Short mmCIF file of C-alpha atoms in Angstrom, two decimals:
data_model
loop_
_atom_site.label_atom_id
_atom_site.label_comp_id
_atom_site.label_asym_id
_atom_site.label_seq_id
_atom_site.Cartn_x
_atom_site.Cartn_y
_atom_site.Cartn_z
CA MET A 3 10.86 8.48 -12.07
CA ARG A 4 9.59 4.96 -11.28
CA LEU A 5 6.21 3.02 -11.10
CA GLU A 6 5.96 1.67 -7.53
CA LYS A 7 3.11 -1.12 -6.58
CA CYS A 8 1.03 -0.29 -3.47
CA TRP A 9 1.67 -2.32 -0.66
CA PHE A 10 -1.87 -3.33 0.33
CA CYS A 11 -3.89 -3.40 -3.17
CA SER A 12 -1.00 -4.11 -5.44
CA SER A 13 -2.00 -1.37 -8.08
CA THR A 14 0.27 1.04 -9.52
CA ILE A 15 1.15 4.21 -7.76
CA TYR A 16 1.78 6.94 -10.09
CA PRO A 17 3.79 10.07 -9.57
CA GLY A 18 1.89 12.60 -7.43
CA HIS A 19 -0.35 9.93 -5.87
CA GLY A 20 -0.30 8.11 -2.47
CA MET A 21 2.06 7.96 0.65
CA MET A 22 5.06 6.26 1.76
CA TYR A 23 5.37 5.01 5.53
CA VAL A 24 8.86 4.21 6.66
CA ARG A 25 8.77 1.97 9.80
CA ASN A 26 11.66 2.10 12.29
CA ASP A 27 13.34 -0.80 11.07
CA ALA A 28 13.62 1.03 7.68
CA LYS A 29 10.71 -0.95 5.98
CA ILE A 30 9.51 0.89 3.44
CA PHE A 31 5.48 0.69 2.60
CA ARG A 32 3.71 2.51 -0.11
CA PHE A 33 0.48 2.94 -0.68
CA CYS A 34 -1.84 4.15 -3.47
CA ARG A 35 -4.59 6.21 -1.71
CA SER A 36 -5.64 6.70 1.93
CA LYS A 37 -8.01 3.56 1.70
CA CYS A 38 -4.92 1.38 1.58
CA HIS A 39 -2.96 3.39 3.62
CA LYS A 40 -6.10 3.16 6.38
CA ASN A 41 -6.30 -0.69 6.07
CA PHE A 42 -3.05 -1.15 6.84
CA LYS A 43 -3.08 1.07 9.84
CA MET A 44 -6.05 -1.22 10.85
CA LYS A 45 -3.48 -3.71 10.83
CA ARG A 46 -5.53 -5.79 8.20
CA ASN A 47 -3.98 -8.48 6.49
CA PRO A 48 -4.06 -7.72 2.55
CA ARG A 49 -4.43 -11.64 1.98
CA LYS A 50 -7.45 -11.63 3.72
CA VAL A 51 -9.20 -8.36 2.06
CA LYS A 52 -11.13 -9.42 -0.73
CA TRP A 53 -10.24 -6.55 -3.18
CA THR A 54 -6.65 -6.61 -3.09
CA LYS A 55 -5.15 -8.20 -5.96
CA ILE A 56 -3.03 -10.71 -3.39
CA TYR A 57 -6.39 -12.31 -1.98
CA ARG A 58 -7.56 -12.66 -5.69
CA LYS A 59 -4.38 -14.34 -7.07
CA LEU A 60 -4.51 -16.43 -3.92
CA HIS A 61 -7.99 -17.59 -4.17
CA GLY A 62 -7.60 -18.33 -7.78
CA LYS A 63 -10.05 -15.44 -8.91
CA GLU A 64 -6.91 -14.08 -11.23
CA LEU A 65 -4.05 -15.63 -13.48
CA PRO A 66 -2.00 -16.24 -10.32
CA GLN A 67 1.63 -16.92 -11.99
CA ASP A 68 2.74 -15.97 -15.96
CA THR A 69 5.96 -15.60 -17.60
CA THR A 70 4.39 -11.88 -18.83
CA PHE A 71 4.39 -11.27 -14.86
CA GLU A 72 7.75 -11.68 -14.67
CA LEU A 73 9.01 -9.40 -17.28
CA GLU A 74 7.84 -6.54 -14.91
CA ARG A 75 10.71 -7.15 -12.70
CA LYS A 76 12.23 -4.44 -10.63
CA ARG A 77 15.65 -3.36 -12.24
CA ASN A 78 17.98 -1.57 -10.10
CA ARG A 79 20.80 -1.17 -12.77
CA PRO A 80 20.50 1.83 -15.11
CA GLU A 81 20.66 1.59 -18.72
CA ARG A 82 22.73 3.69 -20.89
CA TYR A 83 20.22 5.44 -23.04
CA ASP A 84 19.83 4.10 -26.31
CA ARG A 85 17.31 5.25 -28.80
CA ASN A 86 16.82 1.90 -30.34
CA VAL A 87 16.69 -0.04 -26.89
CA VAL A 88 14.02 2.40 -25.80
CA GLU A 89 12.06 2.09 -28.84
CA ASP A 90 12.36 -1.75 -28.92
CA THR A 91 11.30 -1.51 -25.08
CA VAL A 92 8.26 0.59 -25.86
CA LYS A 93 7.06 -2.11 -28.50
CA ALA A 94 7.50 -4.94 -25.98
CA MET A 95 5.69 -3.51 -23.33
CA LYS A 96 2.65 -2.89 -25.49
CA LYS A 97 2.99 -6.60 -26.79
CA ILE A 98 3.34 -8.16 -23.32
CA SER A 99 0.25 -6.34 -22.04
CA GLU A 100 -1.45 -7.11 -24.85
CA THR A 101 -0.67 -10.95 -24.33
CA ARG A 102 -1.24 -10.53 -20.49
CA VAL A 103 -4.79 -9.15 -21.03
CA GLU A 104 -5.12 -12.15 -23.39
CA ARG A 105 -4.51 -14.59 -20.96
CA GLU A 106 -6.26 -12.96 -18.12
CA ALA A 107 -9.30 -13.04 -20.34
CA GLN A 108 -8.97 -16.68 -21.05
CA PHE A 109 -8.46 -17.33 -17.48
CA TRP A 110 -11.27 -15.70 -16.79
CA LYS A 111 -13.41 -17.57 -19.17
CA ASN A 112 -12.14 -20.79 -18.02
CA ARG A 113 -13.16 -20.08 -14.51
CA MET A 114 -16.46 -19.03 -15.46
CA ARG A 115 -17.16 -22.00 -17.72
CA GLY A 116 -20.14 -24.03 -17.17
CA LYS A 117 -21.27 -21.34 -14.56
CA LYS A 118 -23.97 -20.11 -16.90
CA THR A 119 -25.83 -23.51 -17.43
CA GLN A 120 -25.64 -24.19 -13.53
CA GLN A 121 -27.44 -20.80 -12.74
CA ARG A 122 -29.94 -21.75 -14.95
CA ARG A 123 -30.47 -25.03 -13.17
CA GLU A 124 -30.69 -23.41 -9.87
CA ASP A 125 -32.97 -20.70 -11.38
CA LEU A 126 -35.38 -23.48 -12.37
CA ALA A 127 -35.21 -25.22 -8.94
CA GLU A 128 -35.89 -21.84 -7.33
CA LEU A 129 -38.75 -21.52 -9.42
CA GLN A 130 -40.27 -25.03 -8.95
CA GLN A 131 -39.80 -24.32 -5.44
CA GLY A 132 -40.91 -20.80 -5.23
CA ILE A 133 -43.56 -20.29 -8.02
CA HIS A 134 -46.34 -19.55 -5.48
CA LEU A 135 -44.85 -16.24 -5.22
CA VAL A 136 -45.32 -15.60 -8.80
CA LYS A 137 -48.74 -17.47 -9.20
CA ALA A 138 -51.20 -18.83 -6.38
CA PRO A 139 -51.08 -22.54 -6.28
CA THR A 140 -55.18 -22.76 -6.58
CA ALA A 141 -54.62 -21.10 -9.96
CA LEU A 142 -52.11 -23.65 -10.90
CA LEU A 143 -54.86 -26.30 -10.11
CA GLU A 144 -57.50 -24.76 -11.83
CA GLU A 145 -55.64 -24.28 -15.16
CA PRO A 146 -53.78 -27.06 -15.88
CA SER A 147 -52.07 -25.42 -18.69
CA LEU A 148 -50.27 -23.27 -16.37
CA THR A 149 -47.61 -26.01 -15.61
CA LEU A 150 -43.88 -25.54 -15.14
CA PRO A 151 -41.64 -26.71 -17.70
CA LYS A 152 -39.85 -29.72 -16.98
CA GLU A 153 -36.57 -29.55 -19.29
CA LYS A 154 -37.22 -26.50 -20.96
CA MET A 155 -35.55 -23.19 -19.89
CA LYS A 156 -37.87 -20.62 -20.65
CA VAL A 157 -40.87 -20.40 -18.47
CA LYS A 158 -43.89 -19.36 -20.44
CA VAL A 159 -46.64 -18.97 -17.94
CA SER A 160 -47.80 -15.59 -19.07
CA VAL A 161 -47.61 -16.67 -22.81
CA GLU A 162 -49.94 -19.82 -21.97
CA GLN A 163 -52.11 -17.54 -20.04
CA GLU A 164 -52.88 -15.43 -23.09
CA SER A 165 -53.33 -18.26 -25.22
CA LYS A 166 -56.06 -19.61 -22.76
CA ALA A 167 -57.58 -16.33 -23.12
CA MET A 168 -57.67 -16.04 -26.54
CA GLU A 169 -59.00 -19.67 -26.99
CA SER A 170 -61.71 -19.17 -24.86
CA PHE B 26 4.26 19.61 13.32
CA VAL B 27 6.95 19.62 15.93
CA GLN B 28 5.98 22.45 18.35
CA MET B 29 7.24 23.79 21.78
CA ARG B 30 6.80 20.71 24.45
CA THR B 31 6.92 18.05 21.77
CA LYS B 32 8.39 14.84 22.96
CA LEU B 33 11.30 13.74 20.37
CA ASN B 34 13.17 10.93 20.63
CA VAL B 35 16.85 10.91 19.86
CA ALA B 36 18.36 9.16 17.11
CA ASP B 37 22.00 9.23 18.05
CA ASN B 38 24.46 8.67 20.75
CA SER B 39 25.03 11.76 21.94
CA GLY B 40 23.86 10.99 25.37
CA ALA B 41 20.41 12.03 25.36
CA LYS B 42 17.48 10.05 25.04
CA ILE B 43 14.22 12.08 24.82
CA VAL B 44 14.39 15.62 24.28
CA GLY B 45 11.42 18.31 24.71
CA CYS B 46 10.93 20.96 21.82
CA ILE B 47 11.46 24.54 22.98
CA GLN B 48 11.03 26.31 20.00
CA ALA B 49 11.20 25.28 16.33
CA LYS B 50 13.69 27.49 14.46
CA ALA B 51 12.15 27.14 10.97
CA ARG B 52 8.48 28.20 10.94
CA LYS B 53 6.12 29.50 13.37
CA ILE B 54 3.67 26.87 12.92
CA GLY B 55 6.23 24.12 14.28
CA GLY B 56 9.08 21.77 12.57
CA SER B 57 8.71 19.18 10.37
CA ILE B 58 11.52 16.74 8.88
CA GLY B 59 14.69 18.32 8.07
CA ASP B 60 14.27 21.26 10.40
CA VAL B 61 16.17 22.28 13.25
CA ILE B 62 14.70 22.88 16.68
CA VAL B 63 15.97 24.00 19.94
CA ALA B 64 15.19 21.49 22.62
CA SER B 65 15.91 20.44 26.12
CA VAL B 66 17.13 17.02 27.31
CA LYS B 67 14.73 15.61 28.93
CA GLU B 68 15.89 12.02 29.54
CA ALA B 69 19.73 11.17 29.19
CA ALA B 70 21.92 8.31 29.43
CA SER B 71 23.57 7.70 32.91
CA GLY B 72 26.91 6.92 31.45
CA LYS B 73 27.31 3.89 33.41
CA LYS B 74 25.53 1.41 31.07
CA ARG B 75 27.88 -0.18 28.46
CA ILE B 76 26.29 -0.70 25.05
CA LYS B 77 29.26 -2.67 23.38
CA LYS B 78 32.42 -4.29 25.09
CA PHE B 79 34.27 -0.82 23.71
CA GLU B 80 31.71 1.31 23.78
CA LYS B 81 30.52 3.03 26.72
CA GLU B 82 27.09 5.20 27.00
CA SER B 83 28.33 8.51 26.15
CA THR B 84 27.61 11.77 28.34
CA LYS B 85 28.26 14.62 25.77
CA VAL B 86 24.90 15.82 26.50
CA LYS B 87 23.20 15.78 30.09
CA LYS B 88 19.96 16.19 31.53
CA GLY B 89 18.42 19.87 31.41
CA ASP B 90 21.08 20.93 28.75
CA VAL B 91 19.65 23.03 25.91
CA VAL B 92 20.64 21.81 22.77
CA ARG B 93 19.99 22.16 18.83
CA ALA B 94 18.68 19.35 17.04
CA VAL B 95 17.45 18.56 13.63
CA ILE B 96 14.50 16.28 13.24
CA VAL B 97 15.13 13.26 11.10
CA ARG B 98 11.81 11.60 11.42
CA ALA B 99 8.72 12.64 12.11
CA ARG B 100 5.20 11.09 12.41
CA MET B 101 3.64 13.81 10.33
CA GLN B 102 3.70 13.46 6.66
CA LYS B 103 5.94 15.82 4.51
CA GLY B 104 5.27 16.25 0.62
CA ARG B 105 7.96 15.83 -1.73
CA ARG B 106 8.57 17.65 -4.88
CA ASP B 107 7.46 14.66 -6.93
CA GLY B 108 3.82 14.77 -5.21
CA SER B 109 4.47 11.82 -2.85
CA HIS B 110 4.26 11.93 0.88
CA ILE B 111 6.41 10.21 3.34
CA ARG B 112 6.05 9.71 7.11
CA PHE B 113 7.70 7.46 9.82
CA ASP B 114 6.97 5.81 12.74
CA GLU B 115 7.92 8.00 15.52
CA ASN B 116 9.70 11.64 16.00
CA ALA B 117 13.32 11.43 16.14
CA VAL B 118 16.10 14.02 16.25
CA VAL B 119 19.79 14.23 16.14
CA ILE B 120 21.49 16.55 18.33
CA ILE B 121 23.51 18.80 16.54
CA ASN B 122 25.91 22.16 17.53
CA LYS B 123 25.64 25.43 16.12
CA GLU B 124 27.53 24.70 12.91
CA GLY B 125 25.13 21.84 12.02
CA GLU B 126 27.61 18.99 13.02
CA PRO B 127 26.26 16.38 14.89
CA VAL B 128 27.30 16.07 18.45
CA GLY B 129 27.39 12.23 18.56
CA THR B 130 28.94 9.38 16.58
CA ARG B 131 26.35 7.23 15.50
CA VAL B 132 23.11 7.53 14.11
CA TYR B 133 19.97 5.03 14.47
CA GLY B 134 17.33 4.22 12.35
CA PRO B 135 16.19 5.23 8.84
CA VAL B 136 16.31 9.01 8.17
CA ALA B 137 14.64 11.06 5.86
CA ALA B 138 16.50 12.30 2.68
CA GLU B 139 14.89 15.51 3.01
CA LEU B 140 18.24 16.20 4.97
CA ARG B 141 20.34 16.29 1.88
CA ALA B 142 18.69 19.63 0.88
CA LYS B 143 19.20 21.05 4.12
CA LYS B 144 23.01 20.28 4.15
CA PHE B 145 23.09 17.67 6.78
CA VAL B 146 25.40 15.30 4.90
CA LYS B 147 27.30 14.29 7.88
CA ILE B 148 23.98 12.69 9.46
CA LEU B 149 23.14 11.40 6.21
CA SER B 150 26.39 9.76 5.97
CA LEU B 151 25.99 8.12 9.44
CA ALA B 152 22.52 6.60 9.13
CA ASP B 153 21.52 3.22 8.39
CA ASP B 154 19.02 3.99 5.86
CA VAL B 155 17.73 6.75 4.26
#
């Protein structure tokens, strides 16, 4: 029993799943599900299809190269069964997948760093441009307390309105 | 399914090029990879061309002959015991005689491993790929 990789999306194909297509030049394509198979039949290039692993790695969305990946090589020579070897292999597999997950998480963190502040800044700009959608411009003029915050991150329009009502 | 009238390519050098199924021997619904069919030769090699310097196109089988053949590649997917399915790009047969021995001496293209269970070992050994 062997766990193959889908040709299109690179996910593992477990036994009992998927389709194998043999081209006349004897090249074998394995697909994990009919979605990938159908995309292949449409002659789509997986490097351009956004949800495939290949695309993500190519466009820097996911960890492209790592030593943990190389440990998952395809080995064709069958090993003589040795209980200790099997035990060690299973332990190693666990450790490897743990480290891989950690590294991928770190990569994601690095990729997303600074995005939150940038998002906040963008939101603020949008607010300043589009405050008329939230509150009419004439209302803003009438009640000068309803000013937009300059550097503050939170927009306290409703709170100031409440305080105004309480004062009067 | 390969049924009556299905045209199949011939994947060996027996002389036939295209073969039309007359009857699928295995099942009523039709044949799939590994099944034997009875077919009529629709198109055959003329025997005048040379494939290689020392090899001429054989004419063991002529147009209009009724032959037996085993399906080695089929467009329709075949399920395997482990749950996977396999399908090929075309429908192809290898022409055999009554005993199950291939008539040609070479087999072209990849061939399904299903043939091993049906005891077509000679074809498997001649094939490029399984």
